[in-house]
mmCIF file of C-alpha atoms in Angstrom:
data_model
loop_
_atom_site.group_PDB
_atom_site.id
_atom_site.type_symbol
_atom_site.label_atom_id
_atom_site.label_comp_id
_atom_site.label_asym_id
_atom_site.label_seq_id
_atom_site.Cartn_x
_atom_site.Cartn_y
_atom_site.Cartn_z
ATOM 1 C CA ARG A 1 -15.381 -37.557 30.298
ATOM 2 C CA ILE A 2 -12.420 -38.201 27.717
ATOM 3 C CA ILE A 3 -12.874 -36.721 24.880
ATOM 4 C CA ASN A 4 -10.221 -37.799 21.658
ATOM 5 C CA ALA A 5 -9.301 -34.606 19.787
ATOM 6 C CA PRO A 6 -9.654 -35.160 16.141
ATOM 7 C CA ARG A 7 -6.666 -33.738 14.445
ATOM 8 C CA THR A 8 -6.631 -31.377 12.008
ATOM 9 C CA LEU A 9 -5.050 -28.450 9.828
ATOM 10 C CA GLU A 10 -5.834 -24.642 9.911
ATOM 11 C CA GLY A 11 -4.406 -21.535 8.247
ATOM 12 C CA GLU A 12 -1.666 -22.500 5.953
ATOM 13 C CA GLY A 13 -1.722 -25.788 7.011
ATOM 14 C CA PHE A 14 -0.143 -26.050 10.593
ATOM 15 C CA PRO A 15 -1.881 -29.042 12.815
ATOM 16 C CA VAL A 16 -4.308 -28.944 15.267
ATOM 17 C CA ARG A 17 -6.220 -31.063 17.953
ATOM 18 C CA ARG A 18 -9.351 -29.722 18.703
ATOM 19 C CA PRO A 19 -11.207 -31.720 21.365
ATOM 20 C CA PHE A 20 -14.285 -29.031 20.701
ATOM 21 C CA PRO A 21 -16.626 -28.266 19.233
ATOM 22 C CA HIS A 22 -17.691 -31.887 18.598
ATOM 23 C CA THR A 23 -20.710 -33.830 18.155
ATOM 24 C CA ASP A 24 -22.347 -33.093 22.445
ATOM 25 C CA PHE A 25 -21.526 -29.253 22.200
ATOM 26 C CA ARG A 26 -23.952 -28.331 25.057
ATOM 27 C CA GLU A 27 -21.245 -28.671 27.744
ATOM 28 C CA ALA A 28 -19.036 -26.292 26.140
ATOM 29 C CA ASP A 29 -21.008 -23.108 26.356
ATOM 30 C CA PRO A 30 -19.589 -20.225 26.217
ATOM 31 C CA PHE A 31 -16.455 -21.846 24.805
ATOM 32 C CA LEU A 32 -17.085 -22.188 21.145
ATOM 33 C CA LEU A 33 -13.679 -23.398 20.091
ATOM 34 C CA LEU A 34 -10.593 -25.036 21.553
ATOM 35 C CA ASP A 35 -7.435 -25.794 19.410
ATOM 36 C CA HIS A 36 -3.887 -27.297 20.760
ATOM 37 C CA LEU A 37 -0.849 -26.318 18.585
ATOM 38 C CA GLY A 38 2.079 -28.386 18.518
ATOM 39 C CA ALA A 39 3.822 -29.049 20.205
ATOM 40 C CA VAL A 40 5.817 -29.205 16.955
ATOM 41 C CA GLU A 41 9.399 -28.977 16.019
ATOM 42 C CA TYR A 42 9.626 -27.275 12.556
ATOM 43 C CA ALA A 43 12.418 -27.568 10.463
ATOM 44 C CA PRO A 44 13.705 -24.665 8.484
ATOM 45 C CA GLY A 45 10.742 -23.115 6.106
ATOM 46 C CA GLU A 46 8.096 -25.425 7.826
ATOM 47 C CA ALA A 47 6.254 -22.992 10.382
ATOM 48 C CA LYS A 48 2.974 -21.960 8.610
ATOM 49 C CA GLY A 49 0.142 -19.634 10.268
ATOM 50 C CA ALA A 50 -3.102 -17.878 9.568
ATOM 51 C CA PRO A 51 -3.049 -14.872 6.829
ATOM 52 C CA TRP A 52 -5.305 -12.690 7.027
ATOM 53 C CA HIS A 53 -9.056 -13.325 8.115
ATOM 54 C CA PRO A 54 -12.141 -12.396 9.892
ATOM 55 C CA HIS A 55 -14.168 -12.566 13.078
ATOM 56 C CA ARG A 56 -16.869 -11.583 14.680
ATOM 57 C CA GLY A 57 -19.045 -12.144 17.551
ATOM 58 C CA PHE A 58 -16.542 -13.308 19.740
ATOM 59 C CA GLU A 59 -13.137 -13.174 21.322
ATOM 60 C CA THR A 60 -10.056 -15.141 20.468
ATOM 61 C CA VAL A 61 -7.331 -16.089 23.342
ATOM 62 C CA THR A 62 -3.865 -17.237 22.429
ATOM 63 C CA TYR A 63 -1.353 -18.556 24.719
ATOM 64 C CA VAL A 64 1.810 -19.126 23.455
ATOM 65 C CA MET A 65 3.982 -21.642 25.768
ATOM 66 C CA ASP A 66 6.801 -22.365 23.442
ATOM 67 C CA GLY A 67 7.713 -20.546 20.250
ATOM 68 C CA ALA A 68 6.486 -17.465 18.714
ATOM 69 C CA PHE A 69 3.835 -15.869 16.753
ATOM 70 C CA GLU A 70 2.974 -12.466 15.430
ATOM 71 C CA HIS A 71 -0.221 -10.971 15.594
ATOM 72 C CA HIS A 72 -1.605 -7.727 13.147
ATOM 73 C CA ASP A 73 -5.513 -6.535 12.845
ATOM 74 C CA SER A 74 -7.224 -3.830 11.386
ATOM 75 C CA THR A 75 -7.386 -1.900 14.573
ATOM 76 C CA GLY A 76 -3.931 -1.713 14.474
ATOM 77 C CA GLY A 77 -3.720 -4.071 17.525
ATOM 78 C CA GLY A 78 -0.738 -6.771 17.714
ATOM 79 C CA GLY A 79 2.620 -7.582 18.443
ATOM 80 C CA LEU A 80 4.469 -10.932 19.319
ATOM 81 C CA ILE A 81 3.196 -13.518 21.301
ATOM 82 C CA ALA A 82 5.905 -15.739 22.805
ATOM 83 C CA ASN A 83 6.832 -18.273 25.441
ATOM 84 C CA GLY A 84 3.824 -17.648 28.345
ATOM 85 C CA SER A 85 2.445 -14.747 26.403
ATOM 86 C CA THR A 86 -1.098 -14.349 25.553
ATOM 87 C CA GLN A 87 -3.176 -12.220 22.848
ATOM 88 C CA TRP A 88 -6.739 -11.840 24.233
ATOM 89 C CA MET A 89 -8.383 -10.616 20.848
ATOM 90 C CA THR A 90 -12.061 -9.022 20.739
ATOM 91 C CA ALA A 91 -13.333 -9.851 17.623
ATOM 92 C CA GLY A 92 -16.820 -7.861 18.412
ATOM 93 C CA SER A 93 -18.305 -5.936 15.564
ATOM 94 C CA GLY A 94 -16.113 -7.672 13.701
ATOM 95 C CA ILE A 95 -12.010 -7.606 12.644
ATOM 96 C CA LEU A 96 -9.571 -8.765 10.853
ATOM 97 C CA HIS A 97 -6.070 -10.345 11.841
ATOM 98 C CA ASP A 98 -3.609 -12.787 10.508
ATOM 99 C CA GLU A 99 -1.391 -15.266 13.111
ATOM 100 C CA MET A 100 1.450 -15.910 11.318
ATOM 101 C CA PRO A 101 5.001 -17.233 12.630
ATOM 102 C CA PRO A 102 8.032 -14.694 12.695
ATOM 103 C CA GLU A 103 10.954 -14.503 10.139
ATOM 104 C CA SER A 104 13.422 -16.849 12.439
ATOM 105 C CA LEU A 105 10.971 -19.746 13.439
ATOM 106 C CA VAL A 106 10.540 -19.780 9.353
ATOM 107 C CA LYS A 107 14.106 -19.486 8.610
ATOM 108 C CA GLN A 108 15.577 -21.597 11.477
ATOM 109 C CA GLY A 109 12.955 -23.599 12.572
ATOM 110 C CA GLY A 110 11.937 -24.680 16.276
ATOM 111 C CA LEU A 111 9.656 -25.477 18.629
ATOM 112 C CA PHE A 112 6.080 -24.388 18.572
ATOM 113 C CA HIS A 113 3.326 -24.626 21.284
ATOM 114 C CA GLY A 114 -0.124 -23.018 22.064
ATOM 115 C CA VAL A 115 -3.532 -23.237 22.847
ATOM 116 C CA GLN A 116 -6.161 -21.227 21.326
ATOM 117 C CA LEU A 117 -9.494 -20.805 22.935
ATOM 118 C CA TRP A 118 -12.205 -19.310 21.191
ATOM 119 C CA VAL A 119 -15.171 -17.536 23.532
ATOM 120 C CA ASN A 120 -18.493 -16.479 22.948
ATOM 121 C CA LEU A 121 -19.908 -12.922 23.578
ATOM 122 C CA PRO A 122 -22.943 -12.487 25.034
ATOM 123 C CA ARG A 123 -25.958 -11.408 22.963
ATOM 124 C CA THR A 124 -25.636 -8.055 24.223
ATOM 125 C CA LEU A 125 -22.231 -7.479 23.466
ATOM 126 C CA LYS A 126 -22.161 -9.291 20.167
ATOM 127 C CA MET A 127 -21.399 -5.718 18.306
ATOM 128 C CA THR A 128 -18.806 -3.957 20.940
ATOM 129 C CA PRO A 129 -16.075 -2.523 19.425
ATOM 130 C CA PRO A 130 -12.784 -4.680 18.767
ATOM 131 C CA ARG A 131 -10.144 -4.519 21.297
ATOM 132 C CA TYR A 132 -6.497 -6.371 21.713
ATOM 133 C CA GLN A 133 -5.008 -7.070 24.545
ATOM 134 C CA ASP A 134 -1.364 -8.251 25.239
ATOM 135 C CA ILE A 135 -0.638 -10.179 28.512
ATOM 136 C CA GLY A 136 3.087 -10.950 28.350
ATOM 137 C CA ALA A 137 4.516 -13.724 30.158
ATOM 138 C CA ASP A 138 6.207 -11.268 32.742
ATOM 139 C CA ASN A 139 2.292 -9.930 33.783
ATOM 140 C CA LEU A 140 0.853 -13.038 34.482
ATOM 141 C CA VAL A 141 -0.480 -14.258 38.142
ATOM 142 C CA LEU A 142 2.155 -16.640 39.350
ATOM 143 C CA LEU A 143 0.102 -18.826 42.193
ATOM 144 C CA SER A 144 1.679 -22.498 43.661
ATOM 145 C CA SER A 145 0.212 -25.154 45.516
ATOM 146 C CA ASP A 146 -0.014 -25.393 49.326
ATOM 147 C CA ASP A 147 2.673 -28.838 48.568
ATOM 148 C CA GLY A 148 4.771 -26.128 46.387
ATOM 149 C CA GLY A 149 4.072 -29.063 43.645
ATOM 150 C CA SER A 150 1.798 -26.928 41.073
ATOM 151 C CA LEU A 151 2.739 -23.554 39.480
ATOM 152 C CA ILE A 152 -0.662 -21.702 38.213
ATOM 153 C CA ARG A 153 0.070 -18.853 35.966
ATOM 154 C CA LEU A 154 -3.504 -16.593 36.042
ATOM 155 C CA ILE A 155 -4.014 -14.724 32.812
ATOM 156 C CA ALA A 156 -7.500 -14.194 33.666
ATOM 157 C CA GLY A 157 -10.180 -14.075 35.873
ATOM 158 C CA GLU A 158 -10.320 -15.039 40.139
ATOM 159 C CA LEU A 159 -8.585 -17.736 41.662
ATOM 160 C CA ASP A 160 -8.751 -18.491 45.196
ATOM 161 C CA GLY A 161 -8.853 -14.372 46.072
ATOM 162 C CA HIS A 162 -5.980 -13.478 43.208
ATOM 163 C CA LYS A 163 -7.292 -11.642 39.840
ATOM 164 C CA GLY A 164 -5.308 -11.967 36.059
ATOM 165 C CA PRO A 165 -4.484 -9.551 34.351
ATOM 166 C CA GLY A 166 -6.732 -10.189 31.431
ATOM 167 C CA VAL A 167 -10.295 -8.905 31.135
ATOM 168 C CA THR A 168 -12.413 -10.295 29.616
ATOM 169 C CA TRP A 169 -16.612 -9.581 28.837
ATOM 170 C CA THR A 170 -17.434 -13.258 29.255
ATOM 171 C CA PRO A 171 -16.769 -13.941 33.165
ATOM 172 C CA ILE A 172 -14.686 -17.053 32.932
ATOM 173 C CA SER A 173 -10.955 -17.514 34.641
ATOM 174 C CA TYR A 174 -7.879 -18.710 32.354
ATOM 175 C CA ALA A 175 -5.119 -20.373 33.732
ATOM 176 C CA HIS A 176 -1.918 -22.637 32.758
ATOM 177 C CA ALA A 177 -1.751 -25.338 35.662
ATOM 178 C CA THR A 178 1.711 -27.318 35.711
ATOM 179 C CA VAL A 179 1.340 -30.330 38.025
ATOM 180 C CA ALA A 180 4.107 -32.378 38.941
ATOM 181 C CA LEU A 181 3.106 -36.038 39.600
ATOM 182 C CA GLY A 182 1.844 -37.031 42.913
ATOM 183 C CA THR A 183 1.263 -33.785 44.057
ATOM 184 C CA ARG A 184 -2.300 -31.741 44.341
#
């Protein structure tokens, strides 16, 4: 099924494409929202972020393919999410956080490209304590297809007997696959 992702603005006005939620939301469970951020080439002074705001009862998973975001939260978690890194934030019983472009991206401009997935927590875990996971690009499990034409960066869950570094409350696998034309 193909869904045309509507374009919207988030935070202080950065563009996202949101393939879900959409009118038939039943197929998305346990996922609440998916935002495709960019790819956008910012001019100096153009990069924007999402200032302090609350979340509760779910997890946000931000994967940055190119560029960087800085994350801060009310538990003291956070850091730079850049070039293949992931932040896995469990809002649980409640958290305040921000995601902002680093000063260098604001001043100089540059490429930004990422995705953010919201994962619903099971009812029994809605009030779990908040936590933050910084999953660096160098910690991902790298796999390739038998023909060598596909590279898979396993972030969380299991794939073909391999386990990603991310710890999930909801049993899911999360990966970034690059598939060359004509390969499997």
